[in-house]
Tab-separated table of N, CA and C in Angstrom:
chain	number	residue	atom	x	y	z
A	85	GLN	N	19.726	-17.041	23.504
A	85	GLN	CA	18.339	-16.460	23.005
A	85	GLN	C	19.058	-15.167	22.725
A	86	VAL	N	18.437	-14.298	21.261
A	86	VAL	CA	19.003	-13.153	22.192
A	86	VAL	C	17.820	-12.381	22.045
A	87	GLN	N	17.631	-11.052	23.420
A	87	GLN	CA	16.250	-10.499	22.748
A	87	GLN	C	16.858	-9.086	22.085
A	88	LEU	N	15.985	-8.452	21.212
A	88	LEU	CA	15.717	-6.987	21.081
A	88	LEU	C	14.254	-6.341	21.965
A	89	VAL	N	14.132	-5.631	22.711
A	89	VAL	CA	12.879	-4.393	22.875
A	89	VAL	C	13.559	-3.332	23.237
A	90	GLU	N	12.629	-2.899	21.985
A	90	GLU	CA	12.534	-1.676	21.504
A	90	GLU	C	11.401	-0.758	22.919
A	91	TYR	N	11.811	0.884	22.648
A	91	TYR	CA	10.986	1.609	23.621
A	91	TYR	C	11.352	2.549	22.847
A	92	GLY	N	10.337	3.772	23.213
A	92	GLY	CA	10.455	5.103	22.684
A	92	GLY	C	9.414	5.592	21.518
A	93	GLY	N	8.635	4.225	21.405
A	93	GLY	CA	7.428	5.056	19.831
A	93	GLY	C	6.035	5.584	20.477
A	94	GLY	N	6.052	6.332	19.361
A	94	GLY	CA	4.520	7.227	20.321
A	94	GLY	C	4.102	7.587	19.301
A	95	LEU	N	2.893	8.872	19.273
A	95	LEU	CA	3.057	10.368	18.428
A	95	LEU	C	3.594	11.733	18.786
A	96	VAL	N	3.986	11.681	17.824
A	96	VAL	CA	4.174	13.100	17.760
A	96	VAL	C	3.988	13.965	16.116
A	97	GLN	N	4.192	15.645	16.334
A	97	GLN	CA	3.554	16.270	15.344
A	97	GLN	C	5.079	16.691	14.127
A	98	ALA	N	4.233	16.712	13.200
A	98	ALA	CA	5.450	16.670	12.211
A	98	ALA	C	5.999	18.204	12.993
A	99	GLY	N	7.577	17.858	12.543
A	99	GLY	CA	8.784	18.826	13.095
A	99	GLY	C	9.332	18.542	14.623
A	100	GLY	N	8.422	17.402	14.189
A	100	GLY	CA	9.292	17.051	16.765
A	100	GLY	C	10.238	16.013	16.211
A	101	SER	N	10.624	15.751	17.908
A	101	SER	CA	11.478	14.315	18.044
A	101	SER	C	11.428	13.419	18.539
A	102	LEU	N	11.863	12.543	18.455
A	102	LEU	CA	11.606	10.770	19.643
A	102	LEU	C	12.850	10.947	19.024
A	103	THR	N	13.668	9.887	20.317
A	103	THR	CA	14.481	8.671	19.892
A	103	THR	C	14.082	7.300	20.722
A	104	LEU	N	14.324	6.853	20.413
A	104	LEU	CA	14.011	5.110	20.435
A	104	LEU	C	15.170	4.672	20.806
A	105	SER	N	15.097	3.352	21.441
A	105	SER	CA	16.097	3.169	22.058
A	105	SER	C	15.447	1.317	21.581
A	106	CYS	N	16.927	0.199	22.014
A	106	CYS	CA	16.955	-1.318	21.628
A	106	CYS	C	18.017	-1.959	22.250
A	107	ALA	N	17.173	-2.543	23.556
A	107	ALA	CA	17.444	-2.780	24.585
A	107	ALA	C	18.486	-4.288	24.813
A	108	ALA	N	19.623	-4.641	23.852
A	108	ALA	CA	19.739	-6.037	23.693
A	108	ALA	C	20.150	-7.058	25.569
A	109	SER	N	19.726	-8.431	25.201
A	109	SER	CA	19.852	-9.770	25.956
A	109	SER	C	21.623	-9.039	26.052
A	110	ARG	N	22.714	-9.136	25.551
A	110	ARG	CA	24.544	-9.295	25.545
A	110	ARG	C	24.806	-7.648	24.651
A	111	SER	N	26.155	-8.170	24.560
A	111	SER	CA	26.773	-6.660	24.824
A	111	SER	C	26.525	-6.704	22.946
A	112	ILE	N	26.252	-5.258	22.523
A	112	ILE	CA	25.566	-5.211	20.933
A	112	ILE	C	26.834	-5.001	20.386
A	113	PHE	N	28.548	-4.949	21.393
A	113	PHE	CA	29.538	-5.235	19.899
A	113	PHE	C	29.223	-6.392	19.503
A	114	SER	N	29.051	-8.034	20.662
A	114	SER	CA	28.916	-9.470	20.204
A	114	SER	C	28.585	-9.755	18.715
A	115	PHE	N	27.819	-8.158	18.292
A	115	PHE	CA	26.831	-7.644	16.480
A	115	PHE	C	27.602	-7.694	15.870
A	116	ASN	N	27.706	-8.385	14.278
A	116	ASN	CA	28.866	-7.115	13.384
A	116	ASN	C	28.060	-6.527	12.924
A	117	LEU	N	26.604	-5.689	12.646
A	117	LEU	CA	25.987	-5.126	12.574
A	117	LEU	C	24.273	-5.037	13.600
A	118	MET	N	24.650	-3.551	13.892
A	118	MET	CA	22.862	-3.906	14.569
A	118	MET	C	22.268	-2.055	13.380
A	119	GLY	N	20.599	-1.884	13.519
A	119	GLY	CA	20.336	-1.451	12.623
A	119	GLY	C	18.508	-1.322	13.540
A	120	TRP	N	17.818	-0.380	12.645
A	120	TRP	CA	17.259	0.110	12.455
A	120	TRP	C	16.444	-0.127	11.367
A	121	TYR	N	14.804	-0.551	11.131
A	121	TYR	CA	14.403	-0.580	9.633
A	121	TYR	C	12.467	-0.152	10.353
A	122	ARG	N	11.757	0.182	8.939
A	122	ARG	CA	10.491	0.627	10.058
A	122	ARG	C	10.122	0.335	8.227
A	123	GLN	N	8.574	0.045	8.677
A	123	GLN	CA	7.766	-0.560	7.775
A	123	GLN	C	5.989	0.055	7.523
A	124	ALA	N	5.420	0.865	7.606
A	124	ALA	CA	4.410	1.497	6.982
A	124	ALA	C	3.481	1.044	6.783
A	125	PRO	N	1.964	0.868	6.464
A	125	PRO	CA	0.824	0.538	6.237
A	125	PRO	C	0.948	-0.086	4.704
A	126	GLY	N	1.046	-1.214	4.467
A	126	GLY	CA	1.106	-1.042	2.741
A	126	GLY	C	1.779	-1.352	1.836
A	127	LYS	N	3.905	-0.787	2.723
A	127	LYS	CA	4.780	-1.112	1.696
A	127	LYS	C	5.976	-1.972	2.707
A	128	GLN	N	6.688	-2.328	1.772
A	128	GLN	CA	7.705	-3.272	2.690
A	128	GLN	C	8.649	-2.425	3.463
A	129	ARG	N	9.256	-3.320	4.157
A	129	ARG	CA	9.790	-2.802	5.246
A	129	ARG	C	10.783	-2.475	4.815
A	130	GLU	N	11.968	-1.288	5.138
A	130	GLU	CA	13.585	-0.647	4.635
A	130	GLU	C	13.933	-0.754	5.591
A	131	LEU	N	15.408	-0.081	4.965
A	131	LEU	CA	16.360	-0.097	6.055
A	131	LEU	C	16.387	1.173	6.584
A	132	VAL	N	16.615	2.017	7.616
A	132	VAL	CA	16.345	3.428	7.903
A	132	VAL	C	18.044	3.901	8.839
A	133	ALA	N	18.391	2.582	9.436
A	133	ALA	CA	20.430	3.163	9.548
A	133	ALA	C	20.579	1.446	10.186
A	134	THR	N	22.076	1.850	10.368
A	134	THR	CA	22.856	1.009	10.892
A	134	THR	C	23.775	1.235	11.477
A	135	ILE	N	24.598	0.457	12.109
A	135	ILE	CA	26.083	0.627	13.134
A	135	ILE	C	26.715	-0.571	13.274
A	136	SER	N	28.294	-0.657	12.817
A	136	SER	CA	28.641	-1.826	12.536
A	136	SER	C	29.202	-1.375	14.305
A	137	SER	N	29.909	-2.806	14.612
A	137	SER	CA	30.503	-2.567	15.543
A	137	SER	C	32.045	-2.048	15.725
A	138	GLY	N	32.495	-1.863	14.463
A	138	GLY	CA	33.565	-0.395	14.744
A	138	GLY	C	32.892	0.861	14.740
A	139	GLY	N	31.573	1.024	14.346
A	139	GLY	CA	31.080	1.964	15.229
A	139	GLY	C	30.745	2.664	13.032
A	140	THR	N	30.741	2.517	12.493
A	140	THR	CA	30.458	2.684	10.907
A	140	THR	C	29.112	3.020	10.780
A	141	THR	N	28.487	3.873	10.638
A	141	THR	CA	27.504	4.646	10.390
A	141	THR	C	26.551	4.346	9.293
A	142	ASN	N	25.730	4.118	8.899
A	142	ASN	CA	24.519	4.062	7.146
A	142	ASN	C	23.408	4.232	7.639
A	143	TYR	N	23.235	5.050	6.438
A	143	TYR	CA	21.103	5.861	6.661
A	143	TYR	C	20.977	5.608	5.320
A	144	ALA	N	19.703	5.163	5.478
A	144	ALA	CA	18.439	5.810	4.170
A	144	ALA	C	18.639	7.426	3.991
A	145	ASP	N	18.921	7.483	2.392
A	145	ASP	CA	18.891	8.788	1.465
A	145	ASP	C	17.711	9.356	3.028
A	146	SER	N	16.521	9.122	2.588
A	146	SER	CA	15.529	9.926	2.966
A	146	SER	C	15.319	9.627	4.656
A	147	VAL	N	16.660	10.340	5.325
A	147	VAL	CA	16.676	10.539	6.352
A	147	VAL	C	18.154	11.127	7.431
A	148	LYS	N	18.466	10.788	6.089
A	148	LYS	CA	19.643	11.665	6.409
A	148	LYS	C	20.183	12.844	6.947
A	149	GLY	N	20.850	13.162	7.721
A	149	GLY	CA	20.986	14.406	8.119
A	149	GLY	C	19.291	15.357	9.582
A	150	ARG	N	18.534	13.734	9.488
A	150	ARG	CA	17.485	14.224	10.433
A	150	ARG	C	17.319	13.157	11.221
A	151	PHE	N	18.175	11.783	10.940
A	151	PHE	CA	18.264	10.964	12.226
A	151	PHE	C	19.715	10.468	11.915
A	152	THR	N	19.748	9.830	13.362
A	152	THR	CA	21.247	9.440	13.902
A	152	THR	C	21.074	8.176	14.764
A	153	ILE	N	21.856	7.335	14.462
A	153	ILE	CA	21.989	6.271	15.190
A	153	ILE	C	23.587	5.991	15.736
A	154	SER	N	23.124	5.613	17.550
A	154	SER	CA	24.521	5.199	18.034
A	154	SER	C	24.344	4.105	19.130
A	155	GLY	N	25.423	3.770	19.895
A	155	GLY	CA	25.267	2.568	20.844
A	155	GLY	C	26.160	2.903	21.800
A	156	ASP	N	24.893	2.025	22.763
A	156	ASP	CA	25.860	2.891	24.195
A	156	ASP	C	27.070	0.955	24.597
A	157	ASN	N	27.414	0.439	24.336
A	157	ASN	CA	27.771	-0.826	24.898
A	157	ASN	C	27.649	-1.180	26.301
A	158	ALA	N	28.179	-0.015	27.397
A	158	ALA	CA	27.547	-0.321	28.802
A	158	ALA	C	25.616	-0.699	29.786
A	159	LYS	N	25.380	-0.235	27.737
A	159	LYS	CA	23.369	-0.559	28.360
A	159	LYS	C	23.354	-1.346	27.510
A	160	ASN	N	23.569	-1.581	26.403
A	160	ASN	CA	23.673	-2.971	25.509
A	160	ASN	C	22.563	-2.350	24.865
A	161	THR	N	22.479	-1.305	24.563
A	161	THR	CA	21.742	-0.471	24.229
A	161	THR	C	22.215	0.853	22.703
A	162	VAL	N	20.834	0.434	21.429
A	162	VAL	CA	21.462	0.918	20.574
A	162	VAL	C	19.842	2.054	20.173
A	163	TYR	N	20.087	3.924	19.828
A	163	TYR	CA	19.617	4.389	19.596
A	163	TYR	C	19.003	4.673	18.538
A	164	LEU	N	17.726	5.652	18.005
A	164	LEU	CA	17.932	5.860	16.541
A	164	LEU	C	16.892	7.633	17.638
A	165	GLN	N	17.803	8.726	17.006
A	165	GLN	CA	17.120	10.040	17.180
A	165	GLN	C	17.258	10.414	16.144
A	166	MET	N	15.687	10.610	16.706
A	166	MET	CA	14.928	11.227	15.156
A	166	MET	C	14.320	12.814	15.044
A	167	GLU	N	14.894	13.332	14.438
A	167	GLU	CA	14.629	15.051	14.886
A	167	GLU	C	13.489	15.176	13.149
A	168	CYS	N	13.421	16.177	13.282
A	168	CYS	CA	12.424	17.389	11.929
A	168	CYS	C	11.298	15.910	11.260
A	169	LEU	N	10.837	15.183	11.754
A	169	LEU	CA	9.651	14.537	11.648
A	169	LEU	C	9.083	14.566	10.882
A	170	LYS	N	8.345	13.992	9.760
A	170	LYS	CA	7.410	13.873	9.148
A	170	LYS	C	6.540	13.032	8.563
A	171	PRO	N	5.369	13.706	7.975
A	171	PRO	CA	4.153	11.848	8.625
A	171	PRO	C	4.354	10.829	7.558
A	172	GLU	N	5.502	10.854	6.474
A	172	GLU	CA	6.023	10.510	5.950
A	172	GLU	C	7.356	8.798	6.402
A	173	ASP	N	7.094	9.443	7.553
A	173	ASP	CA	8.169	9.033	8.848
A	173	ASP	C	7.735	7.280	9.536
A	174	THR	N	5.965	7.670	9.241
A	174	THR	CA	5.176	7.003	10.211
A	174	THR	C	5.274	5.157	9.845
A	175	ALA	N	5.832	4.634	10.915
A	175	ALA	CA	5.933	3.472	10.609
A	175	ALA	C	5.911	2.550	12.001
A	176	VAL	N	6.125	1.336	11.568
A	176	VAL	CA	6.977	0.556	13.115
A	176	VAL	C	7.753	0.928	11.944
A	177	TYR	N	8.548	0.381	13.833
A	177	TYR	CA	10.118	1.030	13.569
A	177	TYR	C	10.883	-0.768	14.488
A	178	SER	N	11.661	-1.781	14.261
A	178	SER	CA	11.780	-2.613	14.110
A	178	SER	C	13.385	-2.333	14.293
A	179	CYS	N	14.325	-2.735	15.635
A	179	CYS	CA	15.540	-2.966	15.847
A	179	CYS	C	15.983	-4.679	15.482
A	180	ASN	N	17.368	-4.376	14.516
A	180	ASN	CA	17.623	-5.958	14.106
A	180	ASN	C	18.910	-5.971	14.276
A	181	ALA	N	19.462	-6.733	14.884
A	181	ALA	CA	21.070	-7.915	14.956
A	181	ALA	C	21.628	-8.307	14.105
A	182	LYS	N	22.237	-8.486	13.223
A	182	LYS	CA	23.118	-9.201	12.784
A	182	LYS	C	24.526	-10.333	12.770
A	183	LYS	N	24.581	-11.083	13.309
A	183	LYS	CA	25.933	-11.837	13.297
A	183	LYS	C	26.682	-13.241	12.365
A	184	LEU	N	27.026	-12.931	11.941
A	184	LEU	CA	28.135	-13.735	11.184
A	184	LEU	C	28.535	-15.123	11.702
A	185	ARG	N	27.970	-15.757	11.256
A	185	ARG	CA	28.680	-17.341	11.857
A	185	ARG	C	29.258	-17.943	10.672
A	186	PRO	N	29.889	-19.175	11.011
A	186	PRO	CA	30.030	-19.855	10.145
A	186	PRO	C	29.012	-20.508	8.785
A	187	GLY	N	27.501	-20.601	9.310
A	187	GLY	CA	26.703	-20.514	8.883
A	187	GLY	C	26.004	-19.752	7.783
A	188	GLY	N	26.600	-18.143	7.780
A	188	GLY	CA	26.147	-17.627	7.371
A	188	GLY	C	25.591	-16.406	8.355
A	189	TRP	N	25.125	-15.426	7.693
A	189	TRP	CA	24.494	-14.605	8.953
A	189	TRP	C	23.294	-14.784	9.495
A	190	MET	N	23.445	-15.016	11.180
A	190	MET	CA	22.004	-14.975	11.481
A	190	MET	C	21.917	-13.336	12.156
A	191	ASP	N	20.328	-13.098	11.771
A	191	ASP	CA	19.169	-11.723	12.399
A	191	ASP	C	18.535	-12.551	13.469
A	192	TYR	N	18.267	-10.965	14.343
A	192	TYR	CA	17.227	-11.231	15.329
A	192	TYR	C	16.412	-9.638	15.135
A	193	TRP	N	15.358	-9.873	15.872
A	193	TRP	CA	14.369	-9.109	15.221
A	193	TRP	C	13.839	-8.970	16.867
A	194	GLY	N	13.833	-7.461	16.882
A	194	GLY	CA	12.174	-7.111	18.336
A	194	GLY	C	11.788	-6.790	17.788
A	195	GLN	N	10.436	-6.437	18.761
A	195	GLN	CA	8.824	-6.876	18.669
A	195	GLN	C	7.954	-5.388	17.600
A	196	GLY	N	8.976	-4.813	17.549
A	196	GLY	CA	8.682	-3.299	16.533
A	196	GLY	C	7.541	-1.864	17.725
A	197	THR	N	7.954	-0.579	17.480
A	197	THR	CA	7.592	0.603	18.084
A	197	THR	C	7.007	1.357	17.120
A	198	GLN	N	5.543	1.690	17.475
A	198	GLN	CA	4.938	2.124	15.978
A	198	GLN	C	5.097	4.289	16.641
A	199	VAL	N	6.133	4.106	15.843
A	199	VAL	CA	6.145	6.339	15.254
A	199	VAL	C	4.519	6.262	14.207
A	200	THR	N	4.565	7.092	14.991
A	200	THR	CA	3.208	7.955	13.793
A	200	THR	C	4.002	9.727	14.798
A	201	VAL	N	3.552	10.077	13.201
A	201	VAL	CA	3.779	11.578	13.101
A	201	VAL	C	2.332	11.935	12.447
A	202	SER	N	2.050	12.955	12.704
A	202	SER	CA	1.015	14.241	12.566
A	202	SER	C	1.103	15.116	11.897
A	203	SER	N	0.732	15.662	10.605
A	203	SER	CA	0.840	16.602	9.739
A	203	SER	C	0.117	18.305	11.016
C-alpha cells in the first residue's frame, strides 16, 4: 500500500513563498514519475510539475521560473518550492506518483493540501 502525505500548505500574501512536501511510504526512486497537481475551485485539475526517477523535471508554463520541484530519496520526499506566488496559484495541491507495471500505469495520490494566496 503506497501512501503519499503532503505538508506545507497555508495562507501567504502575493509575492511570498511556500514549500510543499510530499512524504512517500517508500523510496521515491521506486516510482517512474512523481509530481504535483493543483485544482482551483470550479476548475479542472492541472499539472504543476513533475520529476522523473532520473531527475528530469517538467513544469507548467504558468509556474516556470517560479516553482522548483526536487526530490530527496533519503527522506522519501518530493518538494515543491513555490516563489513569487500569485492569487491565481490558489488551489488544492496534490502529490502524485506513477508506476509503470505490466498492466499499465498505476497512479497514487495524496490527500491534498490547500494553498491560498491573498492579494
